[in-house]
XYZ file of C-alpha atoms in Angstrom:
711
model
C 75.799 103.361 97.798
C 77.933 100.710 96.202
C 80.599 98.745 98.032
C 84.183 98.404 96.896
C 84.446 95.313 94.710
C 88.068 95.288 93.590
C 90.719 94.062 96.054
C 93.384 96.512 97.107
C 96.575 96.219 95.089
C 99.585 94.755 96.842
C 102.130 97.412 97.788
C 105.798 96.807 97.143
C 107.628 97.450 100.467
C 110.095 99.764 98.743
C 107.176 101.956 97.606
C 105.541 102.056 101.041
C 106.798 105.543 101.874
C 106.852 108.771 99.940
C 107.984 112.170 101.242
C 105.828 115.240 100.820
C 106.963 118.226 98.789
C 109.778 120.140 100.404
C 109.118 123.779 101.200
C 110.678 126.211 103.689
C 109.461 125.572 107.207
C 108.731 128.993 108.735
C 108.771 127.707 112.326
C 111.579 129.136 114.405
C 114.353 126.857 115.614
C 115.449 126.204 119.163
C 115.701 129.195 121.508
C 119.178 130.662 121.356
C 119.490 132.025 124.866
C 118.777 130.935 128.399
C 115.363 131.130 130.013
C 114.696 134.457 131.717
C 112.545 132.838 134.402
C 113.472 129.148 134.782
C 112.307 126.333 136.991
C 114.058 122.999 137.462
C 112.621 119.512 137.028
C 114.138 116.068 137.377
C 114.258 113.736 134.389
C 113.595 110.012 134.516
C 117.345 109.339 134.295
C 117.990 111.441 137.390
C 119.431 114.464 135.585
C 117.880 117.913 135.846
C 116.410 120.180 133.188
C 115.458 123.834 133.207
C 111.960 124.611 131.955
C 109.849 127.761 131.848
C 108.600 128.805 135.275
C 104.785 128.435 135.294
C 104.423 131.141 137.928
C 106.157 133.576 135.592
C 103.793 132.446 132.823
C 100.776 133.299 134.988
C 102.186 136.704 135.939
C 102.808 137.565 132.299
C 99.339 136.364 131.300
C 97.743 138.562 133.969
C 99.713 141.649 132.943
C 99.238 141.180 129.204
C 95.531 140.490 129.683
C 95.170 143.688 131.677
C 96.798 145.720 128.912
C 94.455 144.187 126.357
C 91.367 144.782 128.513
C 92.316 148.439 128.884
C 92.605 148.581 125.097
C 89.076 147.207 124.757
C 89.672 143.500 124.209
C 88.303 140.614 126.232
C 90.920 138.068 127.326
C 91.347 134.648 128.898
C 92.899 133.883 132.271
C 91.476 130.587 133.552
C 92.659 128.261 130.770
C 96.302 129.372 130.535
C 96.490 129.389 134.332
C 95.343 125.753 134.363
C 97.784 124.620 131.682
C 100.914 126.532 132.737
C 102.721 123.505 134.214
C 101.809 121.151 131.391
C 102.856 123.667 128.736
C 106.169 124.223 130.522
C 106.756 120.472 130.611
C 105.862 119.971 126.941
C 108.149 122.735 125.727
C 110.928 121.584 128.020
C 110.794 118.107 126.494
C 110.588 119.455 122.944
C 113.336 122.050 123.225
C 115.678 119.472 124.748
C 115.980 118.137 121.178
C 117.846 120.194 118.591
C 116.421 120.918 116.091
C 113.154 120.429 117.909
C 111.054 120.527 114.701
C 112.749 117.351 113.449
C 111.532 115.486 116.520
C 108.155 117.065 117.305
C 104.985 118.617 115.950
C 103.151 120.784 118.482
C 99.462 121.663 118.183
C 97.569 123.689 120.769
C 93.872 122.839 120.472
C 93.141 124.652 123.736
C 92.861 127.933 121.841
C 91.876 129.960 124.885
C 95.315 129.254 126.336
C 97.435 130.661 123.512
C 98.293 133.747 125.573
C 99.988 131.394 128.045
C 102.031 129.933 125.188
C 102.981 133.457 124.079
C 104.189 134.185 127.626
C 106.205 130.972 127.641
C 107.759 131.889 124.287
C 108.699 135.317 125.633
C 110.402 133.573 128.561
C 112.503 131.571 126.078
C 112.873 134.415 123.591
C 111.473 131.954 121.057
C 110.815 133.264 117.537
C 112.093 136.658 118.636
C 109.233 137.204 121.098
C 110.186 139.378 124.053
C 108.392 140.159 127.284
C 107.913 143.663 125.922
C 106.050 142.255 122.910
C 103.402 140.855 125.233
C 102.195 144.387 125.986
C 100.660 144.584 122.521
C 98.688 141.358 122.917
C 95.544 141.367 120.749
C 96.214 144.811 119.281
C 96.029 145.351 115.526
C 99.790 145.980 115.447
C 100.761 142.719 117.188
C 101.425 139.259 115.785
C 100.281 137.885 119.159
C 96.651 137.538 118.182
C 93.746 136.446 120.354
C 94.170 132.849 119.245
C 97.235 131.369 117.589
C 97.222 132.250 113.892
C 99.752 130.922 111.414
C 98.996 133.586 108.789
C 100.011 136.352 111.218
C 102.736 134.547 113.228
C 104.032 131.712 110.993
C 107.350 131.462 112.817
C 105.580 130.714 116.086
C 102.292 128.952 115.235
C 102.162 125.792 113.142
C 98.389 125.213 113.216
C 95.938 128.088 113.747
C 93.562 127.480 116.626
C 90.474 128.974 118.206
C 87.455 126.876 117.184
C 87.740 124.199 119.848
C 88.192 120.626 118.705
C 89.520 121.446 115.238
C 93.226 121.147 116.069
C 93.178 117.494 117.154
C 92.033 116.140 113.765
C 94.677 118.293 112.068
C 97.288 116.881 114.433
C 96.104 113.425 113.390
C 96.867 114.393 109.790
C 100.347 115.601 110.758
C 101.146 112.260 112.377
C 99.775 110.237 109.470
C 101.754 112.363 107.005
C 104.928 111.815 109.022
C 104.347 108.080 108.844
C 103.838 108.209 105.080
C 107.110 110.142 104.832
C 108.801 107.573 107.138
C 109.569 110.207 109.772
C 109.475 109.082 113.392
C 108.457 112.514 114.583
C 106.185 112.737 117.644
C 103.054 114.842 117.449
C 101.893 116.428 120.714
C 98.405 117.934 120.841
C 96.982 119.757 123.862
C 93.202 119.893 124.230
C 90.755 120.863 126.965
C 87.955 118.737 128.361
C 85.378 121.208 127.046
C 86.738 120.915 123.512
C 86.243 117.163 123.641
C 82.489 117.753 123.483
C 83.016 118.595 119.801
C 82.115 115.876 117.326
C 85.222 116.373 115.175
C 87.405 115.949 118.269
C 85.588 112.748 119.215
C 86.067 111.461 115.669
C 89.806 112.055 115.948
C 89.974 110.416 119.376
C 88.619 107.257 117.774
C 90.554 107.521 114.525
C 94.043 108.197 115.896
C 94.446 104.841 117.684
C 92.633 103.091 114.839
C 95.126 104.239 112.234
C 98.062 103.836 114.614
C 97.163 100.187 115.179
C 97.397 99.662 111.414
C 100.873 101.212 111.357
C 99.634 104.361 109.636
C 100.621 106.961 112.219
C 103.854 108.293 113.666
C 104.067 108.572 117.491
C 101.200 110.576 118.965
C 100.617 112.143 122.394
C 97.366 113.840 123.370
C 97.358 115.951 126.539
C 93.910 116.526 128.050
C 93.396 119.300 130.606
C 90.487 117.997 132.689
C 89.080 120.551 135.112
C 85.341 119.999 134.566
C 85.012 123.600 133.418
C 83.916 125.309 130.237
C 83.233 128.957 129.421
C 79.862 129.264 131.122
C 80.406 126.974 134.112
C 81.067 123.422 135.193
C 80.744 120.728 132.550
C 79.046 118.166 134.762
C 76.603 120.639 136.308
C 75.622 122.695 133.266
C 75.866 120.114 130.473
C 76.990 116.557 131.264
C 80.082 114.925 132.733
C 82.870 113.773 130.423
C 84.322 111.189 132.825
C 82.545 108.267 131.207
C 83.939 109.241 127.834
C 87.445 109.676 129.234
C 87.192 106.293 130.953
C 86.799 104.876 127.448
C 90.150 106.135 126.155
C 91.810 102.805 126.846
C 89.033 100.822 125.177
C 89.464 102.970 122.064
C 93.134 102.007 121.845
C 94.953 104.690 123.820
C 97.634 104.076 126.416
C 96.456 106.201 129.336
C 98.828 108.012 131.680
C 96.976 109.630 134.560
C 98.346 112.828 136.044
C 96.274 113.597 139.113
C 98.224 116.775 139.882
C 98.472 118.624 136.605
C 99.355 121.841 138.410
C 102.415 120.291 140.033
C 105.337 121.000 137.712
C 107.312 117.836 138.480
C 104.239 115.622 138.172
C 103.337 117.277 134.873
C 106.861 116.905 133.511
C 107.135 113.263 134.508
C 103.808 112.492 132.840
C 104.782 114.233 129.584
C 108.262 112.662 129.541
C 106.778 109.194 130.107
C 104.132 109.729 127.436
C 106.650 110.754 124.785
C 108.887 107.814 125.623
C 105.976 105.360 125.444
C 104.666 106.754 122.145
C 108.120 106.631 120.568
C 108.691 103.089 121.831
C 105.429 101.869 120.269
C 103.943 104.184 117.606
C 101.081 101.726 117.079
C 99.615 102.787 120.426
C 99.112 106.530 120.935
C 99.320 107.927 124.450
C 96.912 110.236 126.256
C 97.994 112.174 129.322
C 94.764 112.599 131.282
C 95.714 115.471 133.556
C 93.599 116.873 136.352
C 94.021 120.632 136.387
C 92.388 123.577 138.140
C 91.051 126.348 135.934
C 92.137 129.749 137.218
C 94.906 128.147 139.298
C 97.014 130.640 141.225
C 94.243 132.974 142.417
C 91.658 131.741 144.915
C 88.785 133.837 143.569
C 89.112 132.495 140.033
C 89.559 128.924 141.240
C 86.256 129.231 143.114
C 84.306 130.925 140.320
C 81.872 128.813 138.319
C 83.800 129.402 135.085
C 87.254 129.077 136.638
C 87.958 132.690 135.751
C 87.598 131.985 132.037
C 87.851 135.659 131.124
C 90.249 138.077 132.797
C 88.368 139.337 135.881
C 89.946 142.797 136.226
C 89.387 146.056 134.375
C 91.006 149.440 133.870
C 90.392 150.992 137.317
C 91.750 147.916 139.095
C 95.372 148.927 138.569
C 94.783 152.287 140.261
C 92.885 150.685 143.152
C 95.557 148.066 143.847
C 93.436 145.089 142.805
C 95.746 144.224 139.931
C 98.781 144.302 142.223
C 96.986 142.060 144.722
C 96.045 139.656 141.913
C 99.623 139.414 140.641
C 101.037 139.208 144.159
C 98.797 136.249 144.906
C 100.056 134.497 141.765
C 103.605 135.085 142.968
C 102.915 133.774 146.469
C 103.336 137.225 148.034
C 107.014 137.430 147.071
C 108.532 140.528 145.433
C 108.103 140.597 141.669
C 111.021 140.293 139.287
C 112.197 143.805 138.271
C 110.834 143.462 134.732
C 107.393 142.527 136.029
C 107.464 145.210 138.716
C 108.249 147.877 136.112
C 105.427 146.607 133.869
C 102.951 146.651 136.754
C 104.012 150.127 137.885
C 103.551 151.437 134.344
C 100.006 150.078 134.374
C 99.296 151.531 137.804
C 100.640 154.953 136.868
C 98.617 155.037 133.653
C 95.445 154.032 135.498
C 95.987 156.661 138.203
C 96.655 159.362 135.621
C 93.497 158.409 133.773
C 91.473 158.479 137.004
C 92.857 161.907 137.939
C 92.075 163.271 134.492
C 88.538 161.923 134.684
C 88.041 163.437 138.146
C 89.216 166.846 136.961
C 87.067 166.811 133.839
C 83.499 168.123 133.913
C 80.798 165.522 134.295
C 79.913 164.123 130.870
C 76.523 164.952 129.468
C 74.019 162.137 129.369
C 74.442 160.252 126.098
C 71.996 161.418 123.444
C 71.741 157.923 122.078
C 70.796 154.991 124.260
C 72.907 151.983 123.326
C 72.849 148.245 123.948
C 73.980 145.045 122.321
C 71.774 143.978 119.418
C 71.345 140.488 120.858
C 69.706 141.932 123.980
C 66.436 142.046 122.048
C 66.215 138.333 121.254
C 65.498 136.944 124.744
C 62.803 139.566 125.351
C 60.770 138.190 122.486
C 61.504 134.594 123.492
C 60.371 135.253 127.068
C 57.186 136.995 125.897
C 56.364 134.055 123.619
C 56.972 131.484 126.373
C 54.789 133.460 128.786
C 52.020 133.285 126.178
C 52.251 129.509 126.157
C 54.234 129.084 122.936
C 56.562 126.048 123.340
C 59.852 127.883 122.829
C 62.968 125.950 123.863
C 66.588 127.083 124.002
C 69.352 124.679 122.949
C 72.809 126.136 123.601
C 76.465 125.250 123.120
C 78.167 127.026 126.038
C 78.001 130.613 124.726
C 74.564 131.748 125.871
C 76.057 134.507 128.008
C 77.789 135.984 124.971
C 75.013 135.479 122.421
C 72.434 137.166 124.634
C 69.906 134.374 125.230
C 70.902 133.874 128.878
C 67.901 135.879 130.234
C 65.500 133.407 128.625
C 67.394 130.511 130.166
C 67.270 132.197 133.583
C 63.526 132.797 133.246
C 62.736 129.314 131.881
C 65.434 126.831 132.945
C 63.004 123.968 132.388
C 62.864 124.867 128.686
C 66.640 125.296 128.310
C 69.202 122.663 127.355
C 73.016 122.882 127.297
C 74.724 120.321 125.040
C 78.289 121.452 125.743
C 80.713 122.822 123.167
C 79.119 120.980 120.257
C 77.520 123.197 117.626
C 76.603 120.429 115.188
C 74.894 118.448 117.912
C 73.123 121.616 119.091
C 71.435 122.203 115.718
C 70.512 118.551 115.261
C 69.041 118.342 118.765
C 66.999 121.447 117.990
C 65.716 119.782 114.822
C 64.458 116.922 116.971
C 62.565 119.374 119.168
C 61.153 121.044 116.056
C 59.877 117.746 114.708
C 58.009 117.214 117.968
C 56.177 120.542 117.795
C 58.490 122.919 119.635
C 59.970 126.228 118.499
C 63.702 125.655 119.055
C 66.191 128.513 119.280
C 69.908 127.692 119.043
C 72.754 130.103 119.682
C 76.502 130.405 119.243
C 79.050 132.663 117.570
C 78.387 133.121 113.857
C 81.714 131.595 112.858
C 80.963 128.349 114.683
C 77.305 128.267 113.698
C 78.021 128.484 109.985
C 81.119 126.299 109.920
C 79.976 123.524 112.232
C 76.197 123.823 112.086
C 75.320 124.101 108.409
C 75.057 120.418 107.482
C 72.721 119.855 110.457
C 70.726 122.917 109.363
C 70.444 121.524 105.826
C 69.291 118.193 107.221
C 66.856 119.929 109.566
C 65.190 121.687 106.642
C 65.280 118.527 104.560
C 63.582 116.745 107.465
C 60.859 119.398 107.708
C 62.253 120.363 111.103
C 63.182 124.063 110.891
C 65.007 125.924 113.629
C 65.622 129.523 114.661
C 69.259 130.489 115.266
C 70.934 133.401 117.038
C 74.468 133.656 115.686
C 76.315 136.605 117.185
C 79.800 138.146 116.791
C 79.547 138.527 113.020
C 82.350 139.812 110.836
C 84.951 141.975 112.519
C 82.707 142.478 115.520
C 84.670 139.750 117.312
C 87.724 141.939 116.926
C 89.916 140.767 119.798
C 89.572 137.018 119.216
C 91.048 137.326 115.750
C 90.594 135.564 112.436
C 89.516 132.170 113.761
C 86.441 133.745 115.390
C 85.609 136.363 112.753
C 82.742 135.211 110.549
C 83.362 136.845 107.175
C 81.518 134.287 105.015
C 78.275 133.792 106.925
C 75.831 135.126 104.315
C 77.569 133.288 101.485
C 77.489 130.058 103.482
C 73.848 130.217 104.543
C 72.098 132.289 101.912
C 71.515 129.498 99.403
C 70.156 126.907 101.836
C 66.561 126.187 100.813
C 63.812 127.352 103.174
C 66.208 129.563 105.146
C 65.962 133.276 105.874
C 69.045 135.164 107.016
C 68.157 138.214 109.090
C 70.692 140.833 110.248
C 69.028 143.256 112.697
C 70.720 146.585 113.300
C 69.436 147.278 116.826
C 68.134 145.626 119.963
C 64.650 146.957 119.198
C 64.707 145.415 115.743
C 66.088 142.147 117.133
C 63.195 141.942 119.607
C 60.624 142.646 116.891
C 62.206 140.262 114.396
C 62.506 137.372 116.879
C 58.882 137.842 117.907
C 57.822 137.918 114.264
C 59.916 134.835 113.437
C 58.299 132.899 116.285
C 54.823 134.102 115.244
C 55.407 133.085 111.620
C 56.820 129.733 112.748
C 53.731 128.982 114.858
C 51.187 130.190 112.297
C 52.810 128.209 109.500
C 52.914 125.033 111.618
C 49.268 125.468 112.551
C 48.416 125.779 108.869
C 50.067 122.425 108.220
C 52.983 123.831 106.272
C 56.728 123.838 106.963
C 58.063 127.072 108.463
C 61.298 128.565 107.220
C 64.409 128.330 109.326
C 65.534 131.791 110.395
C 69.189 132.538 111.115
C 69.753 135.814 112.935
C 73.206 137.363 112.602
C 74.368 140.228 114.814
C 77.515 141.930 116.090
C 78.773 142.098 119.661
C 79.485 145.768 120.368
C 76.958 148.346 121.590
C 74.708 150.060 119.057
C 71.777 152.503 119.193
C 68.834 150.690 120.767
C 66.643 151.876 117.899
C 67.326 152.897 114.317
C 63.649 153.173 113.347
C 62.455 156.654 112.340
C 59.394 158.067 114.051
C 56.219 156.765 112.459
C 57.949 153.920 110.629
C 57.083 150.255 111.131
C 59.091 147.089 110.731
C 57.899 144.716 108.026
C 59.294 141.246 107.381
C 61.464 141.225 104.276
C 61.222 144.995 103.741
C 64.183 147.367 103.791
C 63.803 150.506 105.888
C 65.086 154.011 105.190
C 66.942 154.962 108.373
C 69.002 158.033 107.480
C 69.978 160.537 104.825
C 68.093 163.100 102.756
C 64.490 161.997 103.210
C 61.919 164.188 101.460
C 60.007 166.467 103.871
C 60.870 164.156 106.781
C 61.786 165.107 110.308
C 64.182 162.385 111.259
C 66.141 162.263 114.462
C 64.962 160.127 117.310
C 67.691 158.214 119.103
C 70.244 158.630 116.353
C 70.411 162.383 116.871
C 69.536 165.147 114.394
C 70.512 164.797 110.763
C 70.434 167.617 108.177
C 67.483 166.748 105.955
C 67.341 169.819 103.761
C 68.053 167.662 100.739
C 65.332 165.762 98.938
C 65.366 162.239 97.632
C 64.107 163.687 94.345
C 67.542 165.217 93.923
C 70.190 162.900 92.481
C 72.293 161.210 95.103
C 73.490 157.880 96.402
C 71.639 154.952 97.974
C 73.673 153.282 100.733
C 72.581 149.745 101.579
C 73.853 148.136 104.783
C 72.813 145.476 107.238
C 73.400 144.466 110.846
C 76.358 146.065 112.571
C 77.225 148.175 109.526
C 73.988 150.171 109.563
C 75.197 152.431 112.383
C 78.455 152.974 110.486
C 76.515 153.823 107.321
C 74.395 156.333 109.275
C 77.555 158.106 110.483
C 78.792 158.212 106.894
C 75.462 159.652 105.768
C 75.761 162.461 108.307
C 79.118 163.428 106.778
C 77.820 163.143 103.229
C 74.702 165.235 103.816
C 76.777 167.861 105.640
C 79.085 168.051 102.608
C 76.174 168.457 100.187
C 75.956 164.893 98.887
C 72.399 163.635 98.904
C 72.031 160.078 100.183
C 69.650 157.561 101.681
C 70.643 154.722 104.006
C 68.648 151.519 103.741
C 68.666 148.868 106.442
C 68.769 145.766 104.247
C 68.166 143.284 107.080
C 67.246 140.230 104.983
C 70.494 140.448 103.054
C 70.317 137.079 101.286
C 66.746 137.851 100.172
C 66.905 141.637 99.714
C 63.954 143.939 99.235
C 64.560 144.587 95.546
C 61.408 146.678 95.140
C 62.416 149.346 97.669
C 66.019 149.479 96.492
C 64.926 149.776 92.849
C 62.421 152.557 93.583
C 64.964 154.677 95.457
C 67.621 154.096 92.821
C 65.229 155.289 90.127
C 64.534 158.459 92.122
C 68.187 159.178 92.909
C 69.960 158.401 89.675
C 70.869 154.723 90.001
C 73.962 155.120 92.201
C 74.447 152.500 94.906
C 76.989 151.816 97.648
C 76.705 148.570 99.564
C 78.761 147.934 102.696
C 79.258 144.867 104.875
C 81.869 143.308 107.146
C 81.771 140.194 105.016
C 83.687 138.852 102.051
C 82.735 140.474 98.756
C 82.196 137.025 97.267
C 78.659 135.863 97.980
C 77.904 138.793 100.264
C 74.938 141.132 100.518
C 76.297 143.506 97.884
C 76.781 140.887 95.186
C 73.372 139.354 95.875
C 71.623 142.732 95.818
C 73.256 143.965 92.611
C 72.578 140.668 90.817
C 68.917 140.755 91.794
C 68.568 144.431 90.848
C 70.047 143.791 87.411
C 67.756 140.787 86.968
C 64.817 143.069 87.842
C 65.823 145.534 85.142
C 67.282 148.228 87.383
C 69.916 150.544 86.002
C 72.576 150.696 88.670
C 76.125 151.932 89.061
C 77.476 150.291 92.194
C 80.389 150.336 94.598
C 80.429 147.153 96.664
C 82.406 147.503 99.892
C 83.516 144.395 101.722
C 86.521 142.228 102.509
C 88.722 141.352 99.552
C 89.449 137.669 100.113
C 91.503 138.100 103.285
C 91.277 136.668 106.770
C 91.007 139.084 109.652
C 93.215 139.492 112.696
C 93.027 140.675 116.283
C 92.278 144.305 117.089
C 90.928 146.101 120.127
C 87.822 147.331 118.271
C 85.981 146.513 115.076
C 86.416 150.099 113.851
C 90.159 149.517 113.537
C 89.487 146.623 111.168
C 86.754 148.507 109.302
C 89.278 151.255 108.601
C 91.979 148.797 107.509
C 89.652 147.073 105.045
C 88.052 150.273 103.712
C 84.540 149.622 105.029
C 84.422 152.192 107.829
C 82.878 155.649 107.751
C 85.658 157.117 105.618
C 85.482 154.219 103.170
C 81.738 154.655 102.699
C 82.062 158.423 102.271
C 84.807 158.018 99.676
C 82.803 155.427 97.727
C 79.692 157.607 97.725
C 81.630 160.716 96.679
C 83.230 158.807 93.810
C 79.733 158.075 92.468
C 78.052 161.398 93.232
């Protein structure tokens, strides 16, 4: 790589600054009315200021989380509970200026705490948000999505958040742009200690003071919530302590303001007020507020839990039993609730009691005909079996092992398990090191983070002859409640063209167990033969699916599509999917439906409707979507008249359907196809994936309509 040889041109001082293009700022202005639930703090000049009451924030978070959980969505309690005082202080300082947007940029990089910011906004009535709006949190009809999303709520969210560590570098860009425009606007970015494991966050921590020292940044304040807790447990115990890194803030060029009591409102306010004043007085030295907080603050049980009550700990029956009331009462110090909160809580209690009474009066439900489980439940079974047989399998995780399903392996073999913290890029690269030394490394995270933050390391791993096996869960709309930032809709397009990489999308826990075992076996046999194994990236959803989709007598085969439903000639298909009318023959013209992963079960339901209506069809489980089984697809298409429907919760561009049709055409197949997928849009929060499937035309009804249009 060549070095720059020409000296930089001298810049005329009058040309030093240049404003960006003007366009309408959608962010709402200052709140028009008074706070509904205020608290009072003292300013440095001795005057007082009303800010949002953090206790009210916690009460609203608890009640809105409960509503969402009842709807079917997971939620977060621990993070917003920890940051309630600091968020109140930040917004109090910002809203004291009018218009606040002229003086501040605000970025929340603690994405798991956005529900606390929504509650605070409802307290202010900011951007038209009311306390009543909180009841729809995470539903498909609400702009209050699982994580803050500017495309859904542009008047209330400047920078979309969710993937931890990505907001801080964007905030750096905001501050540098303000400097280039000669605006002395202060950027405030809130981030958690867990997020500071991320490489991109660490890069920004170094870069912000570096550019500021050169006069290339407007005033900058970073607020760090340090509670030694991440999703799966304590940072220092489960991964490694961050204190040494935080001790280096000053050496990297930050002015450090310590706030030892981040859950004391006055202490939090004083720290934020001092930080803003210091940053504005000397923009060449950014300020970090290093605040000690307690995750799950306000409820003793969540404070004591290993994860700090990361997720909301109560469920539907807990309102009827009084547990929800006890939880909220503890937040409020045992005092009577404000009338608006009391009415909300009573509504929840009454609904829960009515549901319990209805369930008690109803006849006992029949045992489910189909046994269900999460697809990822199969992966650790194969990993454990391999390790017991002496194969050197190791698990390298990035804080999500409980959600991705590999936790049972880590419990069985802690000595072969390594937690690198919330750092997906580092996770894959560490695994490559293990691979190079003769181990079979398995990494895991959500698909969205694996493909966005882990692909360059995966490319380098393959280039270094150090393949890895990955378990990337929560594909597509399967992470419904978390919203667009967590919904991987490009995963096949992003990974499918990487050399020496197989993408595998199992449709059941049984298939996941077989496929992981086969991937490990192939990895070992190829290594023993002196050749480089392929990297295998498993993608799966998060909801429950039939444990098996394999017809009786069928066998899994690597790289081969499997007929799992429809009009199969002289077959008796049923098993755990339940009986399907098979009076039709594949020799009769019909439609081939090709699906993978989470969409296979949806395609099977569509096939049941189609066969019942007289439309012949066959459903193929196209598990290796980026390298489809062209031979099987082509054979069935020839038998059934060349009509094909593909379906996936993935973007149309670069997805399984486009790849399959291109390869079929290249193989000389005559095909008339309907490709169902997402048409270039981001997702949003919803209680279930089915709601999003229906919205985007890829659910049961969408598949049926596409097949009928071809038949």
